[in-house]
XYZ file of C-alpha atoms in Angstrom:
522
model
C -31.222 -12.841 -46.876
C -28.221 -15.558 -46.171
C -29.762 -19.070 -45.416
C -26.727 -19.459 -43.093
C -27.787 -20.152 -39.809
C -26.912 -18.488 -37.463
C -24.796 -20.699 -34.442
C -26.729 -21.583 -32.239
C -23.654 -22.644 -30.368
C -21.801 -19.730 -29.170
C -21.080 -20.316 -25.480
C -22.719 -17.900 -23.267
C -19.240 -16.893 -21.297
C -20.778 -18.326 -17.826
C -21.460 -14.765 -14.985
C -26.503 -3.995 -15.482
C -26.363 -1.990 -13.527
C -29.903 -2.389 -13.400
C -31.550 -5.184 -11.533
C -29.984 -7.339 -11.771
C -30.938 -9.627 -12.371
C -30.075 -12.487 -11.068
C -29.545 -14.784 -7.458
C -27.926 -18.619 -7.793
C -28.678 -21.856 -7.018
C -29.467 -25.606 -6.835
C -32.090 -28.309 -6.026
C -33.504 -29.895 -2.978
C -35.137 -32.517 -1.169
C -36.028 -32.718 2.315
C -36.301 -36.213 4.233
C -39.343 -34.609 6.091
C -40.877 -33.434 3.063
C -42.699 -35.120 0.490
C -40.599 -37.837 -0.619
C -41.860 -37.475 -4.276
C -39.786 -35.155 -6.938
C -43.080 -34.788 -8.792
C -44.084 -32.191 -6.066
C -41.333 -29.848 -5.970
C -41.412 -27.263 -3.010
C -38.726 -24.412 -3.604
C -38.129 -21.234 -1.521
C -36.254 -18.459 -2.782
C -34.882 -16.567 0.065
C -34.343 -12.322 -0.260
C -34.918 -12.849 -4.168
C -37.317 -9.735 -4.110
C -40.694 -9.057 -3.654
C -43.020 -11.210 -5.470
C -45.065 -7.659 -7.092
C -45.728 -9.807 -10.140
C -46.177 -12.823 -12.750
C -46.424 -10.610 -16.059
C -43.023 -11.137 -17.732
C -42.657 -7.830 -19.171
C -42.707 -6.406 -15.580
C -40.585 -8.963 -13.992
C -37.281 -7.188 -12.506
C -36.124 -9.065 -9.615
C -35.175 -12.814 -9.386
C -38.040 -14.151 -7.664
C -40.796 -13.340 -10.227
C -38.404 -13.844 -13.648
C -37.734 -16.975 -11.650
C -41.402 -18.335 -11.767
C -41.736 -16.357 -15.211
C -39.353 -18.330 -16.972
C -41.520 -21.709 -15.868
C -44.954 -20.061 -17.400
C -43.928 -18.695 -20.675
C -41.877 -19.683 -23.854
C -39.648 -17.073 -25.935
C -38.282 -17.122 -29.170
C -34.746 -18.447 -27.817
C -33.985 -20.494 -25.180
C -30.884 -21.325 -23.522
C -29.323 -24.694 -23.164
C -27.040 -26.202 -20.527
C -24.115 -25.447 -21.957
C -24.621 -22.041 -22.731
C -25.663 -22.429 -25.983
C -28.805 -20.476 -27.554
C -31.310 -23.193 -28.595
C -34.354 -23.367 -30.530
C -37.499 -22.593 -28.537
C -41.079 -21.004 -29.964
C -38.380 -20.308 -33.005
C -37.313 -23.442 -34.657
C -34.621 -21.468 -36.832
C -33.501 -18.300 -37.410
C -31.441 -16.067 -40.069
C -29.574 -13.355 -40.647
C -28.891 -11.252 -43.462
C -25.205 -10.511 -44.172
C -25.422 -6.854 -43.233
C -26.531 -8.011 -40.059
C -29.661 -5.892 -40.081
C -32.417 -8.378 -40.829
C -33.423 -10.917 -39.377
C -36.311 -13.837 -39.793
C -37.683 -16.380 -37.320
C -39.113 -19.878 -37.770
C -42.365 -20.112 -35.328
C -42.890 -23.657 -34.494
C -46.186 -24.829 -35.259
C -47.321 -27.058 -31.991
C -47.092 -24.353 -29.588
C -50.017 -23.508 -27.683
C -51.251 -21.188 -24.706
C -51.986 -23.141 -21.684
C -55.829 -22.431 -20.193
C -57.259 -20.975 -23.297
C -58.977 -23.712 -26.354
C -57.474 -24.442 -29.385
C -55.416 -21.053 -28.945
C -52.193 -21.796 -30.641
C -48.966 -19.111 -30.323
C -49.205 -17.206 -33.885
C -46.468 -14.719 -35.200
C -48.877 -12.000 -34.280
C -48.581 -12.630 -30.639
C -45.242 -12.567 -31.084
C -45.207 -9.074 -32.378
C -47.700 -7.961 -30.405
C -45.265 -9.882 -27.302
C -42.328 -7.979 -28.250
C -44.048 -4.325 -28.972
C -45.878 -5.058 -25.859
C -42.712 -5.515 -23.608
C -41.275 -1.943 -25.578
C -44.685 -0.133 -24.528
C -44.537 -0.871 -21.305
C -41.560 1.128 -19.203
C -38.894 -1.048 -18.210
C -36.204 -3.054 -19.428
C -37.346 -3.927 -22.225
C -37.054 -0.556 -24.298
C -33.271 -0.642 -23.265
C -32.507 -3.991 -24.619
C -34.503 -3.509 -28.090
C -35.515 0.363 -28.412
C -32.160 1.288 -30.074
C -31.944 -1.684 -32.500
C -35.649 -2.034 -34.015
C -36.595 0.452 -36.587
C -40.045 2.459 -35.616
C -39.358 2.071 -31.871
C -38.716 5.296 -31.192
C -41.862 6.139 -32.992
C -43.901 3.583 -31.263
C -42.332 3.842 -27.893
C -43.191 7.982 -28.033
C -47.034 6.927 -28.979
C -46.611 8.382 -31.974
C -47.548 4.982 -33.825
C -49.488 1.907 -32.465
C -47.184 -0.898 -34.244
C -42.960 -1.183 -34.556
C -42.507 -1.026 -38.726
C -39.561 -2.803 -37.646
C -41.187 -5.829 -37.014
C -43.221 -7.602 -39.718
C -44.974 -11.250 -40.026
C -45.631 -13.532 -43.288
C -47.354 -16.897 -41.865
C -45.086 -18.131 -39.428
C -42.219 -16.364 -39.458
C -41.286 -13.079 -37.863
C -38.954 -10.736 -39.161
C -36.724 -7.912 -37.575
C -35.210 -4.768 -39.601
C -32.737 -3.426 -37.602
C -31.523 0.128 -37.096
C -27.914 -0.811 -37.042
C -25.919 -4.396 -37.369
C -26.122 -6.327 -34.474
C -25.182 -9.697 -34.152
C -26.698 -10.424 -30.769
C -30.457 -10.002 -31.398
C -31.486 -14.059 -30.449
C -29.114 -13.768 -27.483
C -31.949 -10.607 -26.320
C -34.558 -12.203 -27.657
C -33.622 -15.282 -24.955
C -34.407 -12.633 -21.939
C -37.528 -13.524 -19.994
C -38.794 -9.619 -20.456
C -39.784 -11.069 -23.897
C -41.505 -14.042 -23.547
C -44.805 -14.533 -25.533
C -47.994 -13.875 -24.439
C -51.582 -13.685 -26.200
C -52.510 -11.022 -28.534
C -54.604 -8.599 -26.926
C -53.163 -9.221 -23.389
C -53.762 -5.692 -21.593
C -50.784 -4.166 -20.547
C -51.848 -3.546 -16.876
C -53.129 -6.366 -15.481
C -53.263 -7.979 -12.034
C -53.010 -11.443 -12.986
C -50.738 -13.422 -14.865
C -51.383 -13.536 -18.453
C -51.780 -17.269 -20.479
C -48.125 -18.624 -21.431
C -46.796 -21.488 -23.481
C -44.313 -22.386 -20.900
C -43.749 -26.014 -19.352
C -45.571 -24.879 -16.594
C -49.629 -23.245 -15.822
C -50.090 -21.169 -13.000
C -52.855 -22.861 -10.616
C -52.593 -20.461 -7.671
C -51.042 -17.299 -6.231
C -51.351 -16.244 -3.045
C -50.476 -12.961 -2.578
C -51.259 -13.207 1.012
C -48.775 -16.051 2.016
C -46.383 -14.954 -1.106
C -46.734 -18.652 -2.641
C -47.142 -19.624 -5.877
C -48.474 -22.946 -7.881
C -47.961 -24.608 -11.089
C -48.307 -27.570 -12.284
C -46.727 -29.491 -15.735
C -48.215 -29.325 -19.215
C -47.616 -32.583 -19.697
C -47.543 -31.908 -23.715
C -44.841 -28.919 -23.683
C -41.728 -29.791 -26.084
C -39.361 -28.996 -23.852
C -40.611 -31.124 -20.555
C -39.712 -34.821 -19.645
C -41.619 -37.347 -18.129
C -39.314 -37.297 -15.345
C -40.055 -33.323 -15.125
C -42.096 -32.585 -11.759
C -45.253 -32.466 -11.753
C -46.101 -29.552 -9.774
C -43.537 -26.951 -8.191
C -44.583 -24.907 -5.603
C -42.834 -21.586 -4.638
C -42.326 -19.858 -1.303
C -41.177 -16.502 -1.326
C -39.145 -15.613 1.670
C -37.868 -12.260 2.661
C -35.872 -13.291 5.806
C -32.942 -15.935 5.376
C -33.547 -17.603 8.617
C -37.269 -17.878 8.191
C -36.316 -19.633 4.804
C -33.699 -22.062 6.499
C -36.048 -22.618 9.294
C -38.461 -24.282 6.963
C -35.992 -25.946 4.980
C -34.516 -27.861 8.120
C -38.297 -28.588 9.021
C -39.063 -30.159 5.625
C -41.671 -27.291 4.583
C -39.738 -26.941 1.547
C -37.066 -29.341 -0.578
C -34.933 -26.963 -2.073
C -33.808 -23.817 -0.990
C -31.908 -20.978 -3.296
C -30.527 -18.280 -0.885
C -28.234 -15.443 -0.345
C -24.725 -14.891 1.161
C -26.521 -14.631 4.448
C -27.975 -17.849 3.632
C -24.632 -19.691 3.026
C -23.260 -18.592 6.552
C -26.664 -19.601 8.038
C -26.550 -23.250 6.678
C -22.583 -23.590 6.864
C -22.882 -23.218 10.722
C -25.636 -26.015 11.356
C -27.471 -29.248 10.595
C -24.172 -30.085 7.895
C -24.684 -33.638 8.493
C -28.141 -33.419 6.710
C -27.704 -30.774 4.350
C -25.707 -30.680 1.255
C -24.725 -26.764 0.913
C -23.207 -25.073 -1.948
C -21.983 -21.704 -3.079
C -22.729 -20.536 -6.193
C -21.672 -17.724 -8.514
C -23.454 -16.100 -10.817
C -23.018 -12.955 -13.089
C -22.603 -9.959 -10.857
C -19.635 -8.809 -9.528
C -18.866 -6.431 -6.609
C -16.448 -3.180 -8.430
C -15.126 -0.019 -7.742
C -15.896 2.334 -10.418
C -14.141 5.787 -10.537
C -15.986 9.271 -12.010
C -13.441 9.956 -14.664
C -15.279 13.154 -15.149
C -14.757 14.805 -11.466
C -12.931 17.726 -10.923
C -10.461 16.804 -8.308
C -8.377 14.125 -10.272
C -6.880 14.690 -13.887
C -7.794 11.682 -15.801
C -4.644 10.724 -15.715
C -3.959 11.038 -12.137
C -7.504 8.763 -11.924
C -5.790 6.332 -14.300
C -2.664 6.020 -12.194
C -5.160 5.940 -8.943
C -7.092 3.308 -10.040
C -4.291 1.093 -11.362
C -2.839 1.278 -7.927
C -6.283 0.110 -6.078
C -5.934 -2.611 -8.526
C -2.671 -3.942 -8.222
C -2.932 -3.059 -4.088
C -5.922 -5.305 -3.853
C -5.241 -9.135 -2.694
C -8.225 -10.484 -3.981
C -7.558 -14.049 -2.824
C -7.370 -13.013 0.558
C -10.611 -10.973 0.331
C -11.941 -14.099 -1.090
C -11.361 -16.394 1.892
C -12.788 -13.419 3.885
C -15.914 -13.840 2.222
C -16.430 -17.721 1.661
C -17.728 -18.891 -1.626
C -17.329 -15.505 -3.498
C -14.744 -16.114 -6.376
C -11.719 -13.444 -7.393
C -12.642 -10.802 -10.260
C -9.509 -9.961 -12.025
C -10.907 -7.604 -15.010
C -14.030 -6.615 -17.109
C -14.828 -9.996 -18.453
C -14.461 -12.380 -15.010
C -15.819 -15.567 -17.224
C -14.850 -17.725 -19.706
C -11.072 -17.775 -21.180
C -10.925 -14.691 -20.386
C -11.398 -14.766 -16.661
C -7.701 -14.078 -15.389
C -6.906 -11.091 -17.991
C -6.983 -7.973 -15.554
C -4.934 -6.950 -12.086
C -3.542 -9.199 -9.916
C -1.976 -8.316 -6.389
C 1.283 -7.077 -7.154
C 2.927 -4.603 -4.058
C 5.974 -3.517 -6.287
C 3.699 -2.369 -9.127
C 1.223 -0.528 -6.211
C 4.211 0.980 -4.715
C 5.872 2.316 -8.431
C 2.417 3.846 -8.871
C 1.732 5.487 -5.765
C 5.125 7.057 -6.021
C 3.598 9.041 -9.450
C 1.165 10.769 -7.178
C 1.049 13.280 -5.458
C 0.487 13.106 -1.675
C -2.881 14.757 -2.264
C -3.547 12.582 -4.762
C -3.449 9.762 -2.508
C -6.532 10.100 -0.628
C -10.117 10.054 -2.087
C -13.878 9.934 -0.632
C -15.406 6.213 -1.529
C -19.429 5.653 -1.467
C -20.319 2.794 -0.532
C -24.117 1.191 -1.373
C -26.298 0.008 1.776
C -25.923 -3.139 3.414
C -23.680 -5.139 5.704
C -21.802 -7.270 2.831
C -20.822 -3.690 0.884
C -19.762 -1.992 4.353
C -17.642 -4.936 5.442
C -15.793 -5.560 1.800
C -15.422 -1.683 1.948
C -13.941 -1.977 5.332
C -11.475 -4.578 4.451
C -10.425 -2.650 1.081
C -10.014 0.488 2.954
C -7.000 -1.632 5.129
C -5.674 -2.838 2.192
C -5.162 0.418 0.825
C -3.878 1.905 3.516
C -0.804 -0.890 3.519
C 0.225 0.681 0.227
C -0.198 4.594 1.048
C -3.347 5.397 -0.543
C -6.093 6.630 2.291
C -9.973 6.669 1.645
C -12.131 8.051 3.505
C -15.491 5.681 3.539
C -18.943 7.234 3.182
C -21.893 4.749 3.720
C -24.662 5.097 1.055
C -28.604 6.059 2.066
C -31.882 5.332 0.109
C -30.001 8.296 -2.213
C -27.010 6.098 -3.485
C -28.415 5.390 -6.565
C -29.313 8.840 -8.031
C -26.018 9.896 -6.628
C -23.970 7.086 -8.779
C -25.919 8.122 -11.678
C -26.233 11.996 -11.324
C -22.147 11.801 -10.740
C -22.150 12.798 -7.275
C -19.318 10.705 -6.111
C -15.694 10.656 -6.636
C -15.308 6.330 -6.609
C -18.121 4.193 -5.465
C -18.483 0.394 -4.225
C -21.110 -1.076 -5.922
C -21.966 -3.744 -8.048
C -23.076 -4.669 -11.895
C -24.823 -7.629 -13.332
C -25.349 -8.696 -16.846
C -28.757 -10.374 -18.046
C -26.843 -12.819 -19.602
C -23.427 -13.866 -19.253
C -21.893 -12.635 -22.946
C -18.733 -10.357 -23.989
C -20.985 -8.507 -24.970
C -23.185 -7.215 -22.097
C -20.020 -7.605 -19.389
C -19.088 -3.956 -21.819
C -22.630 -2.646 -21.271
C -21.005 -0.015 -18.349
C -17.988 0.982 -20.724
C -20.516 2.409 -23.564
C -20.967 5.809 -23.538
C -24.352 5.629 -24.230
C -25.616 2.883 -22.226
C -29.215 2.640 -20.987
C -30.886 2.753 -18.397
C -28.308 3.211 -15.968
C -25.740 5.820 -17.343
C -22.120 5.264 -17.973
C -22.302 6.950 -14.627
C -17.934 7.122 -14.847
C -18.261 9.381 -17.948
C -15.850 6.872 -19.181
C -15.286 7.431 -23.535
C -12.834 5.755 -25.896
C -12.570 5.813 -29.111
C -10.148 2.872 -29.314
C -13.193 1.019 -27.084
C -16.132 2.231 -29.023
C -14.413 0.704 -32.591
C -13.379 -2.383 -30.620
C -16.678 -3.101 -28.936
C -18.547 -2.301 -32.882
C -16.268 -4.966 -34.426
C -18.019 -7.390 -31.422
C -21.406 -6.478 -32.126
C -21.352 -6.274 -36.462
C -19.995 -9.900 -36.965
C -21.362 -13.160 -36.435
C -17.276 -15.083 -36.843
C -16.309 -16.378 -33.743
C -12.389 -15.780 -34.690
C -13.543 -11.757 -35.504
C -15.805 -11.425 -32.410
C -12.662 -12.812 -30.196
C -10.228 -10.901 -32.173
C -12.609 -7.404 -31.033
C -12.733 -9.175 -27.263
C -9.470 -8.731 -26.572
C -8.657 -5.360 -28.183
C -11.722 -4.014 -26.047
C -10.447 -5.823 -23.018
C -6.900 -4.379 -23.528
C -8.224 -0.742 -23.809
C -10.695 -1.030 -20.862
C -7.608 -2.379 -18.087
C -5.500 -0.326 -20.115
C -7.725 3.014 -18.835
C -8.584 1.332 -15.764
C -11.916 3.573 -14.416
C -12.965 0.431 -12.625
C -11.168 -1.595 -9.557
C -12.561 -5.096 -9.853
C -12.720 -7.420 -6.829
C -15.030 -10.556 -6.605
C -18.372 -12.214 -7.420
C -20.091 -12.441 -4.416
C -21.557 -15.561 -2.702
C -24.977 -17.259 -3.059
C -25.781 -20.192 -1.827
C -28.336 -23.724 -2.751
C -28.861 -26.025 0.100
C -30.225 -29.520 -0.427
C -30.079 -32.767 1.452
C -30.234 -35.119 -1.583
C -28.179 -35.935 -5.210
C -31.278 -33.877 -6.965
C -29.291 -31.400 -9.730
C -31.356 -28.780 -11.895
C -29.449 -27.173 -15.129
C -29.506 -23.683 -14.915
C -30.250 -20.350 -18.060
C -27.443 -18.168 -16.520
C -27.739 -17.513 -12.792
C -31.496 -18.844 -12.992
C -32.476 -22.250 -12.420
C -34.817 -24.719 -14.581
C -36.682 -26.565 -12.619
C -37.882 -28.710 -15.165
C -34.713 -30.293 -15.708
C -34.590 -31.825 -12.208
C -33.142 -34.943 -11.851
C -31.745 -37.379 -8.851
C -33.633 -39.019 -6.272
C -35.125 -38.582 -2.820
């Protein structure tokens, strides 16, 4: 095994299908509220239903939220993107790529339980735990460990893939893969005691900066207070931070204005709410995060050749003004290609009407027409509304059909011919912006039936090299192929919004906030 390091440096390139993950904010203080930043009162507004606490069940931003306060991982993420020592003090890879050993730091401890300090074996037992239970977990890790299969079909009660010696943990790998600590960082694995059932009610013990105290499932509000001995908290971390869980914006910005809570993290509906009142005592702020809003074409149904899709497609993209949709939509941010962060971030279409008209001319008149679905809600209807003008402008009709509770297993069963929807990475990398181009990806299907060869070597040479120069090298050959084929139209990242009326800041693990890292005054 190489002693190299591995960086613990490499930017995370700031932005599945799948839950997404993720909502975006800031920090708050209320004149009317306690004056005190030790006492932190936060409401997350339409950040999903607070179902539960246990991290290897956590799926929508309001519980990972609170999650990522309780419990430690191996990897954490710092404020500049960076992966960052966290239960693991260091960790190595072998040159092949396919084994890997972690450094457990020796002061961690579970919070409410004596004298129980975090052992590799809760670690293992963490990790097969998360892969046991359905869920997100078994797509991020399943493929790569050796013996999950195995383990994740019942036919074996431990991963042979993962082993322990003392204090160090170490992962044999079906394949190379040089972004195991940046999956390891994902608060679906964070550490819990050994023996922790896998259904259970309440929250199990974490490591975390922060113990739960209460949760009322009643009132949907949640308590925790410091552990004042955590390595990663500050004296100047708060001491308590209480969370209310809102399901209506106006409810949430209601309370806010009243002083109930200090900081408020909120939706697009939230940022038109607080744009349009009290601005002379509230400090409001769009925010982006990873998801983007897209257009992503079947490449596998009947009606279009692929290459008449490929010419279609390119056509939506160059016929879209994204700037002006942008303005439309206040605080969302343009989405030129497949990788909208980063140096990357402009590679992709831009609005260009000779281009649109050139390629509408290759068609066909009855190629210029298609059917688009569009997913529920008012945001998707209105962006598909103002799309659907656009289009017109350069010859190319749709016909809009408004998604139901069925959208979903439509998208992935392939009953569409283009679809408005939306994906958003866990974490903000190269190398999960490609998750939707693999033909194999999990759990949400490559639902275009989009393959490339040209793709599929790019996007290895990414994954089977830890040099920065090689993995940027592999960036841009995937990039070039995937615009290149074009079986997406990408548009913007759509707005979210924090609202505060004082200077306090919070840093931030992707599109989730750490609220330990407040700082500012009242």
């Amino acid at each position: 095994m190489s002693k190299n390091q591995v960086k613990t440096t490499r930017p995370l390139l700031a932005g599945i299908i799948f839950l997404i993950i993720f909502a975006l904010f800031s920090a708050c203080s209320n004149q009317n509220a306690d004056s005190s930043p030790n006492h932190l009162k936060v409401g997350l507004a339409e950040q999903g239903v607070l179902n539960t606490l246990d991290p290897a069940r956590a799926g929508t931003t309001a519980p990972i939220t609170i999650v990522l306060h309780m419990y430690d991982r191996l990897i954490d993420i710092g404020a500049d993107g960076s992966l960052i020592p966290s239960l693991s003090t260091t960790w190595h890879a072998s040159a092949d790529l396919l084994t890997w050993e972690f450094v457990l730091r020796e002061n961690a401890t579970f919070q409410g339980i004596d004298n129980a300090k975090v052992t590799a074996a809760d670690v293992k037992f963490s990790i097969e735990r998360a892969l046991r239970i359905p869920g997100l977990g078994r797509t991020l890790l399943g493929g790569l460990l050796e013996g999950a299969d195995t383990f994740m079909s019942g036919k074996s009660e431990t991963i042979e893939g993962i082993t322990i010696s003392k204090n160090k943990i170490i992962f044999q790998l079906t394949k190379p893969f040089a972004f195991l600590p940046d999956r390891l960082a994902i608060t679906l694995f964070s550490i819990v005691p050994a023996h922790t059932p896998d259904e259970t009610k309440n929250a199990p013990p974490g490591s975390g900066p922060y113990q739960l105290t209460e949760w009322d499932r009643t009132t949907y509000r949640v308590t925790l207070k410091k552990n004042s001995d955590h390595f990663i908290v500050s004296p100047d971390s708060p001491e308590s931070i209480e969370f209310y869980i809102f399901e209506d914006t106006a409810a949430a910005v209601q309370e806010l204005k009243a002083g109930t809570i200090q900081w408020l993290e909120g939706s697009a509906s939230a940022l038109d709410l607080l744009q349009n009142q009290a601005k002379d005592r509230l400090i409001v702020n769009p925010v982006i995060g990873l998801d983007y809003k897209l257009v992503a074409f079947n490449m596998a149904k009947g009606r279009f050749s692929e290459s008449d899709a490929n010419t279609l497609s390119k056509a939506l993209n160059y016929a879209v003004d994204r700037k002006k949709i942008a303005e439309l939509f206040k605080g969302s941010v343009p989405v030129f290609g497949p990788l909208p962060v980063g140096p990357w971030k402009e590679k992709g279409y831009h609005f260009d009407e000779s281009k649109t008209k050139a390629l509408v001319e290759k068609l066909p008149p009855e190629k210029r027409t298609f059917h688009l679905l569009v997913e529920p809600g008012s945001e998707n209807r209105r962006l598909a509304e103002v799309l659907a003008q656009q289009w017109e402008a350069a010859g190319i009709n749709v016909t809009l059909e408004q998604g139901q509770s069925n959208f979903f297993p439509r998208l992935t069963s392939g009953d569409y011919e283009a679809a408005l929807t939306y994906f958003g990475p866990l974490l903000p990398t190269a190398e999960q912006y490609f998750w939707p181009f693999r033909e194999a990806s999990i759990p949400i299907p490559n639902v275009m039936g989009y393959v490339s060869e040209q793709f599929k070597a790019a996007d290895s040479d990414l994954v089977t090299s830890q040099s920065k120069q090689v993995q940027d090298q592999a960036i841009e050959k995937a990039l070039d192929v995937i615009i290149e084929d074009a079986s997406m139209v990408w548009l913007l990242h759509p707005p979210r919004c924090t609202a505060t009326s004082t200077d306090l800041k919070v840093d931030r693990l992707a599109s989730l906030p750490k609220f330990w890292t407040c700082k500012g005054s009242n």
